[in-house]
Coordinates of C-alpha atoms and ligand atoms in Angstrom, one line a residue:
M123 CA 98.8 131.8 95.4
T124 CA 100.3 134.8 97.0
T125 CA 103.8 133.3 97.6
K126 CA 106.5 135.7 96.5
S127 CA 108.8 134.3 93.9
T128 CA 112.4 133.7 95.0
A129 CA 113.5 133.1 91.5
A130 CA 113.1 134.7 88.1
P131 CA 111.1 132.3 85.9
D132 CA 114.2 131.7 83.9
A133 CA 116.6 131.5 86.8
P134 CA 119.4 129.3 85.7
G135 CA 121.0 126.5 87.6
W136 CA 118.2 125.1 89.8
V137 CA 118.5 121.6 88.4
E138 CA 122.3 121.7 88.6
R139 CA 122.1 122.9 92.2
D140 CA 119.6 120.3 93.1
R141 CA 121.8 117.6 91.7
R142 CA 124.7 118.8 93.7
V143 CA 123.1 118.9 97.2
L144 CA 119.8 117.1 97.4
W145 CA 119.0 113.4 98.1
H146 CA 115.4 112.7 97.0
P147 CA 113.0 110.1 98.6
F148 CA 112.3 106.9 96.8
T149 CA 114.6 108.0 94.0
Q150 CA 117.4 106.3 92.3
H151 CA 119.8 109.2 91.7
D152 CA 121.5 107.7 88.7
E153 CA 118.1 107.7 87.0
W154 CA 117.4 111.2 88.4
L155 CA 120.5 112.4 86.5
G156 CA 119.1 111.0 83.3
Y157 CA 116.2 113.4 82.8
E158 CA 115.4 117.0 83.4
P159 CA 113.5 117.2 86.8
I160 CA 110.8 119.7 87.3
V161 CA 111.7 122.3 89.9
V162 CA 108.5 123.7 91.3
E163 CA 108.7 127.3 92.2
R164 CA 105.0 128.1 93.1
A165 CA 101.5 126.8 92.7
E166 CA 98.3 128.4 91.6
G167 CA 95.0 126.5 92.3
F168 CA 95.4 123.1 90.8
E169 CA 98.7 123.8 88.9
L170 CA 102.3 123.6 90.0
V171 CA 104.4 126.3 88.3
A172 CA 108.0 125.3 87.5
A173 CA 110.9 127.7 87.8
D174 CA 111.1 127.8 84.0
G175 CA 107.5 128.9 83.9
R176 CA 105.9 125.7 82.7
R177 CA 102.7 124.7 84.4
Y178 CA 101.5 121.2 85.4
L179 CA 98.2 120.0 86.7
D180 CA 98.8 118.4 90.1
G181 CA 97.3 115.0 89.3
V182 CA 98.5 113.3 92.4
S183 CA 97.6 116.0 94.9
S184 CA 101.3 116.5 95.8
I185 CA 101.4 112.9 97.0
W186 CA 97.8 112.4 98.0
C187 CA 97.4 115.3 100.3
N188 CA 96.2 118.4 98.5
V189 CA 92.4 118.8 98.8
H190 CA 91.1 122.2 97.7
G191 CA 93.9 123.2 95.4
H192 CA 96.9 125.2 96.3
G193 CA 96.7 128.7 97.8
H194 CA 93.0 128.5 98.9
P195 CA 92.4 132.0 100.3
A196 CA 90.5 130.8 103.4
I197 CA 93.2 128.4 104.5
L198 CA 95.9 130.9 103.8
E199 CA 94.0 133.5 105.8
A200 CA 93.7 131.1 108.8
M201 CA 97.4 130.4 108.6
H202 CA 98.3 134.0 108.4
A203 CA 96.1 134.8 111.4
Q204 CA 97.6 132.0 113.4
L205 CA 101.2 133.0 112.3
D206 CA 100.7 136.3 114.1
R207 CA 99.6 134.6 117.3
L208 CA 101.6 131.5 117.8
Q209 CA 103.9 129.7 115.4
H210 CA 104.8 126.7 117.6
S211 CA 104.4 125.6 121.1
T212 CA 104.6 122.1 122.5
M213 CA 101.9 119.5 123.4
L214 CA 104.2 118.0 126.0
G215 CA 103.0 119.4 129.3
L216 CA 101.2 122.3 127.6
S217 CA 98.2 122.7 125.4
H218 CA 97.2 125.3 122.9
V219 CA 94.0 126.7 121.4
P220 CA 94.2 125.4 117.8
A221 CA 94.9 121.9 119.0
I222 CA 91.9 121.9 121.3
E223 CA 89.7 123.3 118.6
L224 CA 90.9 120.8 116.0
G225 CA 90.7 117.9 118.4
E226 CA 87.0 118.8 119.0
R227 CA 86.4 119.1 115.3
L228 CA 88.0 115.7 114.6
V229 CA 86.0 113.9 117.3
A230 CA 82.8 115.5 115.8
I231 CA 83.5 114.2 112.3
A232 CA 85.1 110.9 113.1
P233 CA 83.1 107.7 113.4
E234 CA 81.2 107.8 116.7
G235 CA 83.3 106.4 119.6
L236 CA 86.7 107.7 118.5
T237 CA 86.9 110.3 121.2
R238 CA 90.6 110.9 121.9
V239 CA 93.0 112.7 119.6
F240 CA 96.8 112.3 119.8
F241 CA 98.7 114.7 117.5
S242 CA 101.8 114.0 115.6
D243 CA 103.3 115.2 112.3
A244 CA 103.2 112.6 109.5
G245 CA 101.3 109.5 108.4
S246 CA 104.2 107.4 109.6
T247 CA 104.3 108.9 113.0
A248 CA 100.5 108.6 113.4
V249 CA 101.0 104.9 112.7
E250 CA 103.9 104.6 115.2
V251 CA 101.6 106.1 117.8
A252 CA 98.8 103.6 116.9
L253 CA 101.3 100.8 117.2
R254 CA 102.4 101.8 120.6
M255 CA 98.8 102.4 121.7
A256 CA 97.8 98.9 120.6
F257 CA 100.9 97.2 122.1
Q258 CA 100.8 99.0 125.4
Y259 CA 97.0 98.7 125.7
W260 CA 97.1 94.9 126.1
R261 CA 100.0 95.0 128.6
Q262 CA 98.0 97.4 130.7
V263 CA 94.8 95.5 130.7
G264 CA 96.6 92.4 131.9
R265 CA 97.2 90.6 128.5
P266 CA 100.9 91.2 128.0
E267 CA 101.2 88.2 125.7
K268 CA 99.3 90.1 123.0
Q269 CA 102.3 91.6 121.2
R270 CA 102.0 90.9 117.5
F271 CA 100.3 92.5 114.6
A272 CA 98.4 91.3 111.5
T273 CA 98.3 93.2 108.3
L274 CA 97.4 92.8 104.7
V275 CA 99.9 91.4 102.2
D276 CA 101.8 94.4 100.7
A277 CA 100.4 96.7 103.3
Y278 CA 102.0 100.1 103.4
H279 CA 101.9 102.2 106.6
G280 CA 104.8 104.5 106.3
D281 CA 108.6 104.5 106.3
T282 CA 109.6 104.7 110.0
L283 CA 110.7 101.2 111.0
G284 CA 107.7 100.4 113.2
A285 CA 105.5 101.3 110.2
V286 CA 107.8 99.3 107.9
S287 CA 107.4 96.3 110.2
L288 CA 103.7 96.4 109.8
G289 CA 103.9 96.6 106.0
F290 CA 106.0 94.8 103.5
S291 CA 106.8 95.9 100.0
E292 CA 109.3 93.8 98.1
P293 CA 111.1 96.7 96.4
F294 CA 111.0 99.0 99.4
H295 CA 111.7 96.7 102.3
T296 CA 113.7 93.7 101.3
G297 CA 116.9 93.6 103.4
Y298 CA 115.5 95.4 106.4
E299 CA 114.5 92.2 108.2
P300 CA 117.3 92.5 110.8
I301 CA 116.1 95.8 112.0
T302 CA 112.3 95.3 111.8
F303 CA 109.9 92.9 113.5
R304 CA 107.7 90.5 111.7
S305 CA 104.0 90.9 111.4
L306 CA 101.6 88.2 110.4
S307 CA 99.8 88.8 107.1
F308 CA 96.8 87.7 105.1
P309 CA 96.0 88.3 101.4
P310 CA 93.7 91.2 100.6
P311 CA 90.7 90.7 98.4
F312 CA 92.6 92.0 95.4
L313 CA 95.1 89.1 95.6
C314 CA 92.2 86.6 95.9
A315 CA 90.4 88.1 92.8
P316 CA 89.7 85.5 90.1
L317 CA 91.8 87.3 87.6
D318 CA 94.7 87.7 89.9
G319 CA 97.7 89.3 88.2
R320 CA 95.5 91.3 85.8
G321 CA 93.9 92.6 88.9
D322 CA 90.5 92.5 87.3
C323 CA 88.3 92.9 90.4
G324 CA 86.7 96.1 89.2
D325 CA 83.2 94.5 89.2
A326 CA 81.6 94.4 92.6
A327 CA 80.5 90.8 92.5
A328 CA 84.1 89.6 91.7
L329 CA 85.4 91.7 94.5
E330 CA 82.8 90.3 96.9
A331 CA 83.8 86.8 96.0
A332 CA 87.5 87.6 96.5
A333 CA 86.7 89.1 99.8
V334 CA 85.3 85.8 101.0
A335 CA 88.6 84.0 100.4
S336 CA 90.6 86.9 102.1
L337 CA 88.3 86.7 105.1
A338 CA 88.7 83.0 105.4
A339 CA 92.5 83.5 105.5
L340 CA 92.0 86.1 108.2
E341 CA 89.8 83.8 110.2
R342 CA 92.4 81.1 110.1
L343 CA 95.1 83.5 111.2
L344 CA 92.9 84.7 114.1
D345 CA 92.0 81.2 115.1
A346 CA 95.7 80.4 115.3
H347 CA 97.2 83.6 116.7
A348 CA 94.5 85.8 118.3
H349 CA 96.0 84.9 121.8
E350 CA 99.2 86.7 120.8
L351 CA 97.8 89.4 118.6
A352 CA 97.4 93.0 119.7
A353 CA 95.8 94.4 116.5
V354 CA 94.9 94.0 112.9
F355 CA 96.1 97.1 111.0
L356 CA 94.7 97.9 107.6
E357 CA 94.2 100.6 105.0
P358 CA 90.4 100.6 104.7
L359 CA 88.7 100.2 101.3
M360 CA 91.8 101.0 99.2
Q361 CA 95.4 99.8 99.7
G362 CA 97.1 102.8 98.1
A363 CA 100.8 102.3 97.9
A364 CA 100.4 98.6 96.9
G365 CA 99.0 100.0 93.7
M366 CA 95.3 100.9 94.5
W367 CA 93.9 97.5 95.6
P368 CA 90.2 97.9 96.5
Q369 CA 88.2 96.1 99.1
P370 CA 84.4 96.0 99.2
P371 CA 82.8 97.7 102.3
S372 CA 81.4 94.3 103.4
F373 CA 85.0 93.1 103.8
L374 CA 85.6 95.8 106.4
R375 CA 82.4 94.9 108.3
R376 CA 83.5 91.3 108.5
V377 CA 87.1 92.3 109.6
R378 CA 85.5 94.3 112.4
A379 CA 83.3 91.4 113.4
L380 CA 86.2 89.0 113.3
C381 CA 88.4 91.3 115.4
D382 CA 85.6 91.6 118.0
A383 CA 85.0 87.9 118.1
H384 CA 88.7 87.2 118.7
D385 CA 89.4 90.1 121.1
V386 CA 91.9 91.9 118.8
L387 CA 92.0 95.6 118.2
L388 CA 91.3 97.0 114.7
V389 CA 93.5 99.9 113.6
C390 CA 92.5 101.7 110.4
D391 CA 95.1 103.7 108.6
E392 CA 93.2 106.4 106.9
V393 CA 96.3 108.4 106.0
A394 CA 95.6 108.1 102.3
T395 CA 91.9 107.4 102.3
G396 CA 90.8 110.0 104.8
F397 CA 89.4 113.4 104.1
G398 CA 87.2 112.6 101.2
R399 CA 89.3 110.5 98.9
T400 CA 86.9 107.6 98.7
G401 CA 83.9 109.9 98.4
R402 CA 83.1 110.0 102.2
M403 CA 85.0 111.9 104.8
F404 CA 86.5 108.6 106.0
A405 CA 86.6 105.2 104.2
V406 CA 85.3 103.3 107.3
E407 CA 82.1 105.3 107.0
Q408 CA 81.3 103.4 103.9
A409 CA 81.2 100.2 105.9
G410 CA 79.6 101.7 108.9
I411 CA 82.3 100.5 111.2
V412 CA 84.3 102.2 114.0
P413 CA 87.9 101.1 114.4
D414 CA 89.5 101.1 117.9
V415 CA 92.2 103.4 116.6
M416 CA 92.3 105.5 113.4
C417 CA 95.3 107.3 111.8
V418 CA 94.9 110.4 109.7
A419 CA 97.4 112.8 108.1
K420 CA 97.9 114.0 104.5
G421 CA 94.6 115.7 103.7
L422 CA 94.0 116.7 107.3
T423 CA 95.5 120.2 106.7
G424 CA 94.2 120.3 103.1
G425 CA 97.8 119.3 102.2
Y426 CA 99.4 122.5 103.4
L427 CA 101.3 121.5 106.5
P428 CA 102.5 118.3 108.3
V429 CA 100.0 117.6 111.0
A430 CA 98.7 114.1 111.7
A431 CA 96.5 112.5 114.4
T432 CA 95.8 109.2 115.9
L433 CA 92.3 108.9 117.2
A434 CA 91.3 106.3 119.8
T435 CA 88.3 105.1 121.7
E436 CA 87.7 105.8 125.4
R437 CA 88.3 102.1 126.0
V438 CA 91.8 102.3 124.7
F439 CA 92.5 105.7 126.4
D440 CA 91.3 104.4 129.8
A441 CA 93.9 101.7 129.8
F442 CA 96.6 104.4 129.9
R443 CA 95.3 106.1 133.0
G444 CA 96.6 105.7 136.6
A445 CA 99.2 107.1 139.0
Y446 CA 102.3 108.5 137.4
A447 CA 104.4 105.8 139.2
D448 CA 102.5 103.1 137.4
Y449 CA 104.1 104.2 134.2
R450 CA 100.9 103.7 132.2
A451 CA 101.3 106.9 130.2
L452 CA 101.9 106.9 126.5
F453 CA 105.6 107.8 126.5
H454 CA 105.7 109.1 123.0
G455 CA 105.6 112.5 121.3
H456 CA 107.2 114.5 118.5
T457 CA 108.5 118.0 118.8
Y458 CA 106.2 119.5 116.2
G459 CA 103.2 117.2 116.9
G460 CA 100.1 119.3 116.7
N461 CA 101.9 122.3 115.4
P462 CA 99.5 125.3 115.9
L463 CA 99.9 126.6 112.4
G464 CA 99.1 123.2 111.0
C465 CA 96.1 122.9 113.3
A466 CA 94.8 126.3 112.1
A467 CA 95.2 125.1 108.5
A468 CA 93.4 121.9 109.4
I469 CA 90.5 123.7 111.0
A470 CA 90.2 126.0 107.9
N471 CA 90.4 122.9 105.7
L472 CA 87.4 121.4 107.5
D473 CA 85.5 124.7 107.2
V474 CA 86.1 124.7 103.5
F475 CA 84.8 121.1 103.2
E476 CA 81.5 122.3 104.8
R477 CA 81.2 125.6 103.1
E478 CA 82.1 124.5 99.6
G479 CA 80.4 121.1 99.6
T480 CA 83.7 119.5 98.9
L481 CA 82.5 115.9 99.4
A482 CA 79.6 116.3 96.9
H483 CA 82.1 117.8 94.4
A484 CA 84.5 114.9 95.0
R485 CA 81.7 112.4 94.2
A486 CA 81.0 114.3 91.0
L487 CA 84.7 114.3 90.1
A488 CA 84.8 110.6 90.8
A489 CA 82.0 110.1 88.3
T490 CA 83.8 112.3 85.8
L491 CA 87.0 110.3 86.2
A492 CA 85.1 107.0 85.9
G493 CA 83.6 108.2 82.5
A494 CA 86.9 109.5 81.2
L495 CA 88.8 106.4 82.3
D496 CA 86.2 104.3 80.5
A497 CA 86.5 106.4 77.4
H498 CA 90.2 106.8 77.2
V499 CA 92.1 104.2 79.3
A500 CA 89.9 101.1 78.9
K501 CA 90.7 101.1 75.2
L502 CA 94.4 101.4 75.5
D503 CA 96.3 98.4 74.2
H504 CA 98.5 98.0 77.2
A505 CA 96.4 99.0 80.2
G506 CA 94.8 96.6 82.6
P507 CA 91.5 97.1 84.3
V508 CA 91.0 100.4 86.2
R509 CA 90.7 100.2 89.9
R510 CA 89.0 103.2 91.4
I511 CA 87.2 104.1 94.6
G512 CA 86.2 107.8 94.7
T513 CA 89.0 109.8 93.3
M514 CA 91.7 107.2 94.0
V515 CA 92.6 105.6 90.7
G516 CA 95.2 103.0 89.7
F517 CA 95.7 100.8 86.6
D518 CA 98.5 98.6 85.5
L519 CA 100.5 98.8 82.4
L520 CA 100.7 95.3 81.0
R521 CA 102.5 93.9 78.0
D522 CA 99.4 91.7 77.3
P523 CA 96.3 92.7 79.2
Q524 CA 94.6 89.5 78.0
T525 CA 97.0 87.2 79.7
G526 CA 98.2 89.6 82.4
E527 CA 101.7 89.4 81.1
R528 CA 103.8 92.1 82.7
Y529 CA 106.6 94.2 81.3
P530 CA 110.0 93.5 82.7
S531 CA 110.3 95.8 85.7
H532 CA 113.6 97.4 84.4
E533 CA 111.6 98.9 81.5
R534 CA 110.0 101.3 83.9
R535 CA 107.0 101.7 81.7
A536 CA 104.8 103.5 84.3
H537 CA 107.7 105.8 85.2
R538 CA 108.2 106.5 81.5
A539 CA 104.5 107.2 81.1
A540 CA 104.6 109.6 84.0
L541 CA 107.5 111.4 82.4
A542 CA 105.5 111.5 79.1
A543 CA 102.6 113.0 80.9
R544 CA 104.7 115.9 81.9
D545 CA 105.0 116.8 78.2
E546 CA 101.2 116.9 78.3
G547 CA 101.3 119.3 81.3
V548 CA 100.1 116.9 84.0
I549 CA 101.9 115.3 86.9
V550 CA 100.9 111.7 87.6
R551 CA 102.9 108.9 89.2
G552 CA 104.1 105.5 88.2
L553 CA 104.3 103.1 91.1
G554 CA 106.0 99.9 89.9
D555 CA 103.8 99.1 86.9
T556 CA 100.8 101.0 88.2
M557 CA 99.7 104.4 87.1
I558 CA 98.3 106.4 90.0
L559 CA 95.9 109.3 89.6
M560 CA 94.6 111.1 92.7
P561 CA 93.7 114.7 91.9
P562 CA 92.7 117.3 94.5
L563 CA 89.0 116.8 95.5
A564 CA 88.0 120.2 94.4
L565 CA 89.5 119.8 90.9
P566 CA 87.0 121.2 88.3
L567 CA 85.4 118.4 86.3
D568 CA 86.8 119.5 82.9
Q569 CA 90.3 119.4 84.5
G570 CA 89.5 115.9 85.7
E571 CA 88.8 114.9 82.1
R572 CA 91.9 116.6 80.9
L573 CA 94.0 114.7 83.5
V574 CA 92.7 111.3 82.3
E575 CA 93.0 112.2 78.6
A576 CA 96.6 113.4 79.0
T577 CA 97.5 110.3 81.0
A578 CA 96.0 108.0 78.4
R579 CA 98.0 109.7 75.6
A580 CA 101.2 109.5 77.7
V581 CA 100.6 105.8 78.4
A582 CA 100.0 105.1 74.7
R583 CA 103.4 106.8 74.0
A584 CA 105.2 104.9 76.7
T585 CA 103.9 101.5 75.6
A586 CA 104.0 102.1 71.9
Ligands
PMP755 N1 99.9 105.2 105.7 C1 99.4 105.2 104.4 C2 98.2 104.4 104.1 C3 100.0 105.9 103.4 O1 99.6 105.9 102.2 C4 101.2 106.7 103.8 C5 101.9 107.6 102.8 N2 101.7 107.4 101.5 C6 101.6 106.7 105.1 C7 100.9 105.9 106.0 C8 102.8 107.4 105.5 O2 102.6 108.8 105.6 P1 103.8 109.9 105.6 O3 104.4 109.8 104.3 O4 103.1 111.2 105.9 O5 104.7 109.5 106.7

């Protein structure tokens, strides 16, 4: 990475200064004060380099977005070139060259039929846009009673309040009921798995069987509520923030068919799964389905800048056309939506995917991770079954993996394991009781092994 250092490696006081002024997301600051945080000063390839000079493998892709490593020269070059031409201009009433180019590229790689691209700046805003599209669509095709949404239990679609209304996570969202709306929900296959609690749905047949029960619940929901439903929203193939809960591709195909049969839109949130994480460019490809609306963010720019997009079919787009005075336009837009610098990074990111065979490498990395997880995590005394699709990996820390008995949540075992992993020189994340690994797709295979081995040692220490 060519970034100039703003601090001597031993610059004193960063932690102290952080603690004085910053407020970190999803962070209990009383806990934050209890351990020495890492202050990242730069990154090189797959490593984050702290201000004190220590180096850490970026095992969660800087929250699921880095794709080709940090400081990839082709992406930097594209950003530098764009920087000299246009740093920012608005999509409100104007267009710009990188947005048009990126829009074309996205339509070309998206499942056929997703032909319209609306830019925003984060996964959450891409979801808000999808929400407004789905809601307003039905009003404008003469079905204004279709106002509600159905989502998977423990769905996570972002932190803006529309996105929060779609999802529900006990620790994150309890108490927000007065300022959110209620969605209908149905249990994902994971929660219908025979070994519910242990989450042992790693084997394909068990997962297929669980999907049947989940689909039956969706069918009942649609039978009762389709008349008032605008859309089913879901994270396709893998529910990330819930703790890596997989679905079989057949589940997605059935959901698509059920939505069609009940005249309900299907919105797929590919914010986490998109751009290769599941081994294909988009998770929905694995099921061969086309959603009516699809949200992408995170890996879109290779993880370099905040650009997101909501893609829609021409059928959805057409419902928004008409005379100005009909007020059928989508009255929504964010200042930095489709930022040119971010679009240039995204175009370069897609070029690198093609030139470097990133998807093929991601599949090799997935196989390496699978082997290493089998060798090192499966034999841990306090790890539950591994859930993995592509390079998205989760497994639970359990007091007793045989019975599924959990640790008391205040013991923060996964968090402790993630801190222990730092001593091993790797960054992973604990999400509740779940360890999450999601390395950059281009991570060299030996580094993938190192990531798993180090995580296993850290888990062994945190559960000893
Ligand atoms: N949807 C999904 C499936 C996500 O995983 C996330 C973030 N983890 C979001 C939406 C929200 O994205 P952002 O943090 O960029 O707003």
